[in-house]
Short mmCIF file of C-alpha atoms and ligand atoms in Angstrom, two decimals:
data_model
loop_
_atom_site.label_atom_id
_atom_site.label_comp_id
_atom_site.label_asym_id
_atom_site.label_seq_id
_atom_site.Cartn_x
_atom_site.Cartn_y
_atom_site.Cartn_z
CA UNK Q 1 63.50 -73.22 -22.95
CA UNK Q 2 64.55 -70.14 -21.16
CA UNK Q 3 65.96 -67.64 -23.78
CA UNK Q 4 69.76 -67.03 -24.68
CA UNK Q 5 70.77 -63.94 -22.77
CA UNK Q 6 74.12 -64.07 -24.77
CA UNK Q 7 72.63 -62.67 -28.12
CA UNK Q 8 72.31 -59.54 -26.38
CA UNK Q 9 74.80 -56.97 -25.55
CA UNK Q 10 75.41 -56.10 -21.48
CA UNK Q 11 75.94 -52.50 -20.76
CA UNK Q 12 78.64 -52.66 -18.49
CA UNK Q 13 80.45 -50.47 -16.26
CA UNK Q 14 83.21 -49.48 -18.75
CA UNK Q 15 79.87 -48.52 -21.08
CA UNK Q 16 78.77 -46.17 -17.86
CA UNK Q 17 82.25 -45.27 -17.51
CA UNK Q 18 82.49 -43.96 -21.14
CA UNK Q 19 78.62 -41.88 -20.90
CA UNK Q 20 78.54 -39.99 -17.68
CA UNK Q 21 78.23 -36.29 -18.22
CA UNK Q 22 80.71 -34.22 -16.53
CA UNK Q 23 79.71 -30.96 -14.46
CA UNK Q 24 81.30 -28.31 -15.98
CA UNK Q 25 82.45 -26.27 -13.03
CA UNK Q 26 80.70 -23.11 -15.11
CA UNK Q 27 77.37 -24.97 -14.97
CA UNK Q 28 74.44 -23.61 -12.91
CA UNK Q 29 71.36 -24.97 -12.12
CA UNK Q 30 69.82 -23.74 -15.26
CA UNK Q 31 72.36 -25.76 -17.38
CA UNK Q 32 70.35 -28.84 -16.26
CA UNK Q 33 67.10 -27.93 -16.46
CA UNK Q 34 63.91 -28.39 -14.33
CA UNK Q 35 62.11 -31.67 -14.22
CA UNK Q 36 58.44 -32.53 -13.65
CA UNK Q 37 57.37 -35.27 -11.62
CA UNK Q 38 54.05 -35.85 -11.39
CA UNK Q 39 53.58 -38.39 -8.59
CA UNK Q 40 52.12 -39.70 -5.45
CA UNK Q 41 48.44 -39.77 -4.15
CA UNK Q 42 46.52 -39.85 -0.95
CA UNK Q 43 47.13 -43.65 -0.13
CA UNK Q 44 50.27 -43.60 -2.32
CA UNK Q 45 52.19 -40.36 -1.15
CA UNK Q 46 55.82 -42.32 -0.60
CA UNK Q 47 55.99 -43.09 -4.87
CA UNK Q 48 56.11 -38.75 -4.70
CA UNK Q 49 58.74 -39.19 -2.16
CA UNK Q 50 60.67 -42.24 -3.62
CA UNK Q 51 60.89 -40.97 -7.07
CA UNK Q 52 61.52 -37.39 -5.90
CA UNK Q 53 65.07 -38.48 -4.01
CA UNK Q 54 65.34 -40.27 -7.31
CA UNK Q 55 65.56 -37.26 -9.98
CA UNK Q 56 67.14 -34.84 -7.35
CA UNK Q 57 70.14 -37.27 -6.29
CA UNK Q 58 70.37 -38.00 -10.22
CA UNK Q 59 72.25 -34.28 -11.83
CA UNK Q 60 69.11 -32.98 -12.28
CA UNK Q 61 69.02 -29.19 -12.02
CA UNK Q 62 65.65 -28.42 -10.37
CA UNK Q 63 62.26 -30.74 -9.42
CA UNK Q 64 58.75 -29.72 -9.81
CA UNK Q 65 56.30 -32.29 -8.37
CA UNK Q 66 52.83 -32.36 -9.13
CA UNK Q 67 50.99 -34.05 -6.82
CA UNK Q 68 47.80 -33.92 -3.92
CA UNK Q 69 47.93 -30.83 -1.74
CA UNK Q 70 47.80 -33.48 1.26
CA UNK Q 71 51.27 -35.38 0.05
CA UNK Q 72 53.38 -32.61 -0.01
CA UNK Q 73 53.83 -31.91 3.52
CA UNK Q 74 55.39 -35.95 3.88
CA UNK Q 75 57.69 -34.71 1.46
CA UNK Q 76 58.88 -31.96 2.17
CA UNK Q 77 60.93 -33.15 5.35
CA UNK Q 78 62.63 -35.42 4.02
CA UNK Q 79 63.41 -33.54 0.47
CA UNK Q 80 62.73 -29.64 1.02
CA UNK Q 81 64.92 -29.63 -2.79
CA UNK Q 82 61.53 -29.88 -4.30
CA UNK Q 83 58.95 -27.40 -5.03
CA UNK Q 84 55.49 -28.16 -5.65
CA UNK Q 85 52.61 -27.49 -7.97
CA UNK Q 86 49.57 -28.24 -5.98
CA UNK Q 87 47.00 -31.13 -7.78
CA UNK Q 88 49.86 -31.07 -10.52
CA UNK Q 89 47.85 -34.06 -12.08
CA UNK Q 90 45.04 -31.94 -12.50
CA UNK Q 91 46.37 -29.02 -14.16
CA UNK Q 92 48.10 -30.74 -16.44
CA UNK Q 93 45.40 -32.73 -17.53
CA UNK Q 94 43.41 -29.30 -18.13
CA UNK Q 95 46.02 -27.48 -20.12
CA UNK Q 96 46.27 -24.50 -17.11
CA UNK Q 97 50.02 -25.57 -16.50
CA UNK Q 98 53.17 -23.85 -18.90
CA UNK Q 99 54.68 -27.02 -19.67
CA UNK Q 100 57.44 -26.22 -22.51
CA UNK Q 101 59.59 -24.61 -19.50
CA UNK Q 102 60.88 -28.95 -18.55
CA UNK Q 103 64.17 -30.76 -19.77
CA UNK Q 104 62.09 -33.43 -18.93
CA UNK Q 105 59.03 -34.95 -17.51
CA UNK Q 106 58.16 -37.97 -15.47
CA UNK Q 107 54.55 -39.30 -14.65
CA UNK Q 108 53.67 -42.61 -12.85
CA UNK Q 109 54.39 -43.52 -9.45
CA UNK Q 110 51.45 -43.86 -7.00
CA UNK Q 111 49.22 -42.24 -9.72
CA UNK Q 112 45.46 -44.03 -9.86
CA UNK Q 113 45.05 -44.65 -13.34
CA UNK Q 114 41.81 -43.04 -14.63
CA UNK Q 115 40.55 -40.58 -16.88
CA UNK Q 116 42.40 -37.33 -16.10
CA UNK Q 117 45.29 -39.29 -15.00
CA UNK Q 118 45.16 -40.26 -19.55
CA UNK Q 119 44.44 -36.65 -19.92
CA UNK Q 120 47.50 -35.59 -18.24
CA UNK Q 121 49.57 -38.54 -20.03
CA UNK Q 122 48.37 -37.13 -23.54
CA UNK Q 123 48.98 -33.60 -22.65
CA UNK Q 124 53.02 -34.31 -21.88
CA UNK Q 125 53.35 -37.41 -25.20
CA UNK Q 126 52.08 -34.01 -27.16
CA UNK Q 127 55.08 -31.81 -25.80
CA UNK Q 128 58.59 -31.76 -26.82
CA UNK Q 129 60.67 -33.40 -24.14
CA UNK Q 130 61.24 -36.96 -22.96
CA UNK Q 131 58.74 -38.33 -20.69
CA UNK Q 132 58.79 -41.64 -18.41
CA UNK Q 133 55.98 -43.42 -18.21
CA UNK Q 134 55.73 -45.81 -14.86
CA UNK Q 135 53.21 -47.47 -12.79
CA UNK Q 136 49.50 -46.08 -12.33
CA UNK Q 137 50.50 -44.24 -16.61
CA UNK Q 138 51.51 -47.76 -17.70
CA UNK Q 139 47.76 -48.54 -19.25
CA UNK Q 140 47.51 -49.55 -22.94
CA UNK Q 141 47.91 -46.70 -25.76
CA UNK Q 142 49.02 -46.24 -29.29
CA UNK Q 143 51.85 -43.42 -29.35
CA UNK Q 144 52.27 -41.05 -32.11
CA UNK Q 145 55.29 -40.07 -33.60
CA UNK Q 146 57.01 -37.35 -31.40
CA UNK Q 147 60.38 -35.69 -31.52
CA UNK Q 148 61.72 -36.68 -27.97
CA UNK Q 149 61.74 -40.37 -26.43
CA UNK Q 150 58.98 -42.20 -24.67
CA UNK Q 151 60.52 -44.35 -22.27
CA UNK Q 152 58.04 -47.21 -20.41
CA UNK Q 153 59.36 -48.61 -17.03
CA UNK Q 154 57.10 -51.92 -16.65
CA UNK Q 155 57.49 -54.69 -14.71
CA UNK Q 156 56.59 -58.17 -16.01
CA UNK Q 157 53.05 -57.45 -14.28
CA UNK Q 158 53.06 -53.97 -15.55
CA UNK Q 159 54.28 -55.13 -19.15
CA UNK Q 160 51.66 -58.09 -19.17
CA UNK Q 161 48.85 -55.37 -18.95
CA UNK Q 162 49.99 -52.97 -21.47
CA UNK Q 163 50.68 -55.79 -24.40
CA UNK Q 164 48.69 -58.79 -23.57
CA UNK Q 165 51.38 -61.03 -23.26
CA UNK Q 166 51.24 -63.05 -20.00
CA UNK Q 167 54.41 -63.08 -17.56
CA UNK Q 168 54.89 -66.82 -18.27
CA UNK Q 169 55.37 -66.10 -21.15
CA UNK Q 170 57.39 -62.73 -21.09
CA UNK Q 171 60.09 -64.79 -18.49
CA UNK Q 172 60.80 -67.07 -21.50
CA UNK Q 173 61.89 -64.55 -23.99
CA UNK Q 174 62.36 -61.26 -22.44
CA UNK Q 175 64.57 -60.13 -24.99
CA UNK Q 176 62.33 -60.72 -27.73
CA UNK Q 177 59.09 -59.26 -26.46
CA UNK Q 178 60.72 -55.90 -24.98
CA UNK Q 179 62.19 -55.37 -28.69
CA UNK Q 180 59.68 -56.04 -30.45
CA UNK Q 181 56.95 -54.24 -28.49
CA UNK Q 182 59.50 -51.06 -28.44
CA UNK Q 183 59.74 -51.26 -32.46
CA UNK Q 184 56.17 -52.26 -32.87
CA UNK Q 185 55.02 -49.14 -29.88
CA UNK Q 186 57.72 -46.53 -31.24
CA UNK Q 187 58.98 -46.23 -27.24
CA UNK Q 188 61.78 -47.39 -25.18
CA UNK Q 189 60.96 -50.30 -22.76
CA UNK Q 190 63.07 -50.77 -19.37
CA UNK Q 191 61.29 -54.37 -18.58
CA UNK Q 192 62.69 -54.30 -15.01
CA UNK Q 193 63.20 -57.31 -12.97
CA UNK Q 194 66.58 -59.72 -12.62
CA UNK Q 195 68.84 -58.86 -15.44
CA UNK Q 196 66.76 -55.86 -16.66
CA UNK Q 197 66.43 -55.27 -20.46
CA UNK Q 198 66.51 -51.95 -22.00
CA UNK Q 199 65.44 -51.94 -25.47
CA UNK Q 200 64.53 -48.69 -28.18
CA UNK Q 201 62.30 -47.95 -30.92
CA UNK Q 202 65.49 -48.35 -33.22
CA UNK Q 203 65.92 -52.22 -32.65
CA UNK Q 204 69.08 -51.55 -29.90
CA UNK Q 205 68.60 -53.32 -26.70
CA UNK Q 206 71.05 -54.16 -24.11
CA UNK Q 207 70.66 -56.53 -20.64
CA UNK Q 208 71.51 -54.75 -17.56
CA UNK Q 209 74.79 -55.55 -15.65
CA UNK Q 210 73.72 -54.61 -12.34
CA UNK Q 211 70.87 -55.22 -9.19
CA UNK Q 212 70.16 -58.39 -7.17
CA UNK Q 213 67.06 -59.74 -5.21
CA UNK Q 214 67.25 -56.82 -2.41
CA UNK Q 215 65.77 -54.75 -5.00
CA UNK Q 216 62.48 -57.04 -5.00
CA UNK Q 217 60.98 -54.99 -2.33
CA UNK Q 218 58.17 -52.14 -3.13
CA UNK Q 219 59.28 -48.91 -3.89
CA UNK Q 220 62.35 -49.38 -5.95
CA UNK Q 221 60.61 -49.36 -8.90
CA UNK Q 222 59.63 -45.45 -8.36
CA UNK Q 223 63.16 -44.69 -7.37
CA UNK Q 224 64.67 -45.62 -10.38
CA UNK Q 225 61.79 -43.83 -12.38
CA UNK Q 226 62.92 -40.46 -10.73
CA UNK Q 227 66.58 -41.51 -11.16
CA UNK Q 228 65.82 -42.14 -15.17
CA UNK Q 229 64.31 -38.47 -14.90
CA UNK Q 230 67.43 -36.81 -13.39
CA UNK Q 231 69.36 -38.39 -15.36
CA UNK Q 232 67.83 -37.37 -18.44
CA UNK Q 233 68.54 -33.55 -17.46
CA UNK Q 234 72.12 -33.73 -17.11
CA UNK Q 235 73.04 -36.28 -20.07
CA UNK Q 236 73.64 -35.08 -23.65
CA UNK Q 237 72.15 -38.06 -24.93
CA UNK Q 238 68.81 -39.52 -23.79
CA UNK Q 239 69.88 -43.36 -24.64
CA UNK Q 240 72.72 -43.20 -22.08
CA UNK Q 241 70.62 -41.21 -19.35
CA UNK Q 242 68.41 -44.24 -19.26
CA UNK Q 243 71.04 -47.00 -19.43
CA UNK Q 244 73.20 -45.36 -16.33
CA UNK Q 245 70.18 -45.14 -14.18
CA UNK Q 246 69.28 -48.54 -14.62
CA UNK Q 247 72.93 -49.55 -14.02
CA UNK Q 248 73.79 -47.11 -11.10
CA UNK Q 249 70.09 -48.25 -9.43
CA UNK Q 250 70.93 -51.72 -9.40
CA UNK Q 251 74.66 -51.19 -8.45
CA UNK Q 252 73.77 -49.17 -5.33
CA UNK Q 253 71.63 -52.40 -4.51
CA UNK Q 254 75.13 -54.39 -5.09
CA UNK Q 255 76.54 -51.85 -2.51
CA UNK Q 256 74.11 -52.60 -0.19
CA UNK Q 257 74.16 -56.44 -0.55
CA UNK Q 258 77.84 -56.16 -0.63
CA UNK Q 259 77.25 -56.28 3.41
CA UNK Q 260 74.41 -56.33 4.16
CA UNK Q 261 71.01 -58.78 4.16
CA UNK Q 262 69.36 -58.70 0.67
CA UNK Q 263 66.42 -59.25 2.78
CA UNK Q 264 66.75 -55.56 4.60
CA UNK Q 265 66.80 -53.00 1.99
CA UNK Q 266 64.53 -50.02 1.62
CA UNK Q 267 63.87 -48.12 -1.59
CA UNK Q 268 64.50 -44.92 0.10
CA UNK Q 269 68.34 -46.15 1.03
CA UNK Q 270 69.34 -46.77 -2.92
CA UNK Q 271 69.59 -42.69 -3.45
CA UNK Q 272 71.65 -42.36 0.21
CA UNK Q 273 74.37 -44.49 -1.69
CA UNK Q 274 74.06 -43.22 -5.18
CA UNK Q 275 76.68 -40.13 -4.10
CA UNK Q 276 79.47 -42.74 -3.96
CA UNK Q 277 78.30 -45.14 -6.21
CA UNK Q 278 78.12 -43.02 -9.14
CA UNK Q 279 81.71 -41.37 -8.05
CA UNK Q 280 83.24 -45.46 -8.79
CA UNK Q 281 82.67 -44.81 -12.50
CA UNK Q 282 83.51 -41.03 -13.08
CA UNK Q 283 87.15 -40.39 -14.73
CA UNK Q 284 89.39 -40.01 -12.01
N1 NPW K 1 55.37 -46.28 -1.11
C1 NPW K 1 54.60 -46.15 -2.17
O1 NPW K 1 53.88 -45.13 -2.33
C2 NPW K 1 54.60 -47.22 -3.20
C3 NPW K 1 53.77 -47.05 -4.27
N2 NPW K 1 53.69 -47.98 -5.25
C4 NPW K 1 52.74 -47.77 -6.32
O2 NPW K 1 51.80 -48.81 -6.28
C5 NPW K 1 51.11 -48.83 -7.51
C6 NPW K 1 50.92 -50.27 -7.93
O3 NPW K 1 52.19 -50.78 -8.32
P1 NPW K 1 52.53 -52.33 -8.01
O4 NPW K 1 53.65 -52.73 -8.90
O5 NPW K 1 52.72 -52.49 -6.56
O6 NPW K 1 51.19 -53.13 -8.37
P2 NPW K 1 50.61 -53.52 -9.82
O7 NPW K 1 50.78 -52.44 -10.82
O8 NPW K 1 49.23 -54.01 -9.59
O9 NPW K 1 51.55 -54.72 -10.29
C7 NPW K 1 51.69 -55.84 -9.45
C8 NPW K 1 50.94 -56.96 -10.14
O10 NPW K 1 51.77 -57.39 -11.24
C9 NPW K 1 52.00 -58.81 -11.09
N3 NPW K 1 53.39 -59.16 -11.37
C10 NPW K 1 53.79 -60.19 -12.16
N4 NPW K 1 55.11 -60.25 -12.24
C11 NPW K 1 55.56 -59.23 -11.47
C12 NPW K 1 56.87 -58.78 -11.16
N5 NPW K 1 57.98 -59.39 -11.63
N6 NPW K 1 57.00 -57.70 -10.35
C13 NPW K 1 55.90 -57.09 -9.85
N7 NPW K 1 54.61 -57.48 -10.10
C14 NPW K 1 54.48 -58.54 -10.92
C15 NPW K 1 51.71 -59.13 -9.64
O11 NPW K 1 51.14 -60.41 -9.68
P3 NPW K 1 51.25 -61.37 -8.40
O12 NPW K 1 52.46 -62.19 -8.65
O13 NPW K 1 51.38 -60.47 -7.18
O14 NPW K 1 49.95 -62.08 -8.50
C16 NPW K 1 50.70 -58.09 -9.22
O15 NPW K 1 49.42 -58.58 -9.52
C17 NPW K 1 51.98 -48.03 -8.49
O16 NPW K 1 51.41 -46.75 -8.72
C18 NPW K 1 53.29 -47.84 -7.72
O17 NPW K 1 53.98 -46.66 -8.06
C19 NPW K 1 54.59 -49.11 -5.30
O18 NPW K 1 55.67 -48.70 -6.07
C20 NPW K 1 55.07 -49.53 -3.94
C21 NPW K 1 55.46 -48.40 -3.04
N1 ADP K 2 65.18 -60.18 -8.30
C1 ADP K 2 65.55 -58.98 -8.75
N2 ADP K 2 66.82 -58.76 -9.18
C2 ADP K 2 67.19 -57.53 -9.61
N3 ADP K 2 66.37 -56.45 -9.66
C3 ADP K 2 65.10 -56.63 -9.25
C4 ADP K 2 64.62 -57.89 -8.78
N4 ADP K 2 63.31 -57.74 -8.43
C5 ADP K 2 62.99 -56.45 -8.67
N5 ADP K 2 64.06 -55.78 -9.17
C6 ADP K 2 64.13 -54.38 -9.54
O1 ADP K 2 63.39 -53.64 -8.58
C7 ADP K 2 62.57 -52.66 -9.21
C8 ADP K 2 61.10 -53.02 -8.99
O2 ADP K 2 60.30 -52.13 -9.72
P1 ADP K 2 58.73 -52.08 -9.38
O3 ADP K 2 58.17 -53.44 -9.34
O4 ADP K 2 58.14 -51.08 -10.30
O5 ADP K 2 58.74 -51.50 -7.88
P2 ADP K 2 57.74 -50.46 -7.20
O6 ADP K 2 56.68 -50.15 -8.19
O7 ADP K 2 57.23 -51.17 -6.01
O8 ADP K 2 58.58 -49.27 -6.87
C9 ADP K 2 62.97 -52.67 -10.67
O9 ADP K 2 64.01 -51.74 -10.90
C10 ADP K 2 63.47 -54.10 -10.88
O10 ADP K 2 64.42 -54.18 -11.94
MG1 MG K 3 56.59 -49.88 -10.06
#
């Protein structure tokens, strides 16, 4: 029997409404700090791309992206914002790059997982700062006790991997596994998917209000990773940085479906509507 969404609590748009940050018209760039992405490979250079509009249309104050010398010139067009550290990956994994200079880091999207890609994953879970893990840095770990979050963005496939529990069973009682894997992991979980559940080390967990079926198309998945990372420069509190992306990402979807074919959407058009989608819910 499919699991009673009820028991949990919906984070709403009055919730997003009562959590955005405000830009104080004193602010510089500085105020929100610079992010590190490190994302994108040779046969996956779009994930760079994807979650790069992600953090940079998301109040973040500046974007680092680590990534392979050969994806950075498909970025750059479409997102000159961005600067680069050349095989970012790399030097992260071998200690060479200053990394207590991020708000916040986020490591993932169209990364192969393999041995320097964990290397690189240990070397950020051992700094200060909240770090997203998505995609190719969603492989099975034990996570030590840190004083900033570790938020996981798995799909059911994704989620299946990392705990051993198989998506049958996962659709049943979503709810139930993301909590108790968060408590038993230490880490937030965002298991994405319809009605998205966000749940924290602390036992909170709340369904997601917003998103529909355009969203099941590749790439949206790495947008909302760089969105969680923008967003986690700009708000005061981490918790609500990671609830408002997941809301505003699926409520630009809503904005597209509103008229247009669910069928039609691209990743890359979710960030080209977050401007006035995330206006709709800031005090007026
Ligand atoms: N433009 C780019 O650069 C893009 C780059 N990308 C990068 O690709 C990399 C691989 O990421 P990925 O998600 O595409 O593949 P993977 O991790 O193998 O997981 C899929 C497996 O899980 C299973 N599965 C079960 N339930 C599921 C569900 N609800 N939702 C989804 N899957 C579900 C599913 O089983 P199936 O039902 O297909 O048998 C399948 O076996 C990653 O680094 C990502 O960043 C992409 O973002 C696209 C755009
Ligand atoms: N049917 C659906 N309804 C609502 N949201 C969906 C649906 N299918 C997928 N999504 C959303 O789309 C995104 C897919 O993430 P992911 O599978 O990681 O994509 P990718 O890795 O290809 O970028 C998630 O945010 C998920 O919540
Ligand atoms: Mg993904």
């Amino acid at each position: 029997m499919a699991e009673n969404k009820a028991r949990l609590p919906v984070w709403t748009g009055h919730s997003v409404e009562k959590t955005l940050p405000i830009r104080d018209q004193k602010s510089h760039k500085g105020t929100y700090g610079t992010g590190l992405l490190i994302a994108g490979s040779r046969d996956m250079p779009g994930a760079a791309l994807l979650s790069g509009l992600g953090a940079m249309r998301s109040g973040i104050g500046k974007l680092e992206i680590g990534t392979e010398s050969e994806v950075i010139p498909s970025v750059v067009p479409v997102l000159p914002e961005a600067t680069y550290i050349r095989n970012g990956l790399e030097r992260v994994a071998d200690g060479t790059l200053e990394l207590h200079r991020y708000r916040a880091a986020a490591i993932g999207p169209g990364i192969v997982p393999n041995r320097i890609a964990e290397h690189a994953i240990e070397q950020l879970i051992d700094c200060d700062f909240p770090v997203v893990l998505d995609a190719g840095a969603l492989t099975e770990r034990p996570y030590n006790e840190r004083p900033a979050p570790i938020i996981l963005t798995p799909h059911p496939g994704e989620f299946s991997r990392i705990t051993g529990v198989s998506t049958t069973d996962l659709e049943k009682r979503r709810g139930y596994y993301v909590s108790r894997f968060a408590k038993e992991l230490g880490v937030t979980i965002v298991l994405k998917g319809h009605q998205t559940v966000i749940a924290f080390p602390d036992g909170e967990t709340w369904v997601n209000a917003t998103g529909n079926a355009s969203l099941a198309k590749g790439g949206t998945g790495d947008t909302l990773t760089g969105m969680i990372l923008g967003m986690l420069c700009c708000h005061e509190d981490w918790k609500h940085a990671v609830l408002n992306a997941v809301f505003l990402h699926g409520a630009c979807a809503d904005h597209w479906a509103a008229t247009r074919s669910t069928q039609t959407l691209l990743a890359h058009e979710l960030t080209n509507f977050l401007p006035e989608v995330w206006k709709k819910y800031e005090p007026k």
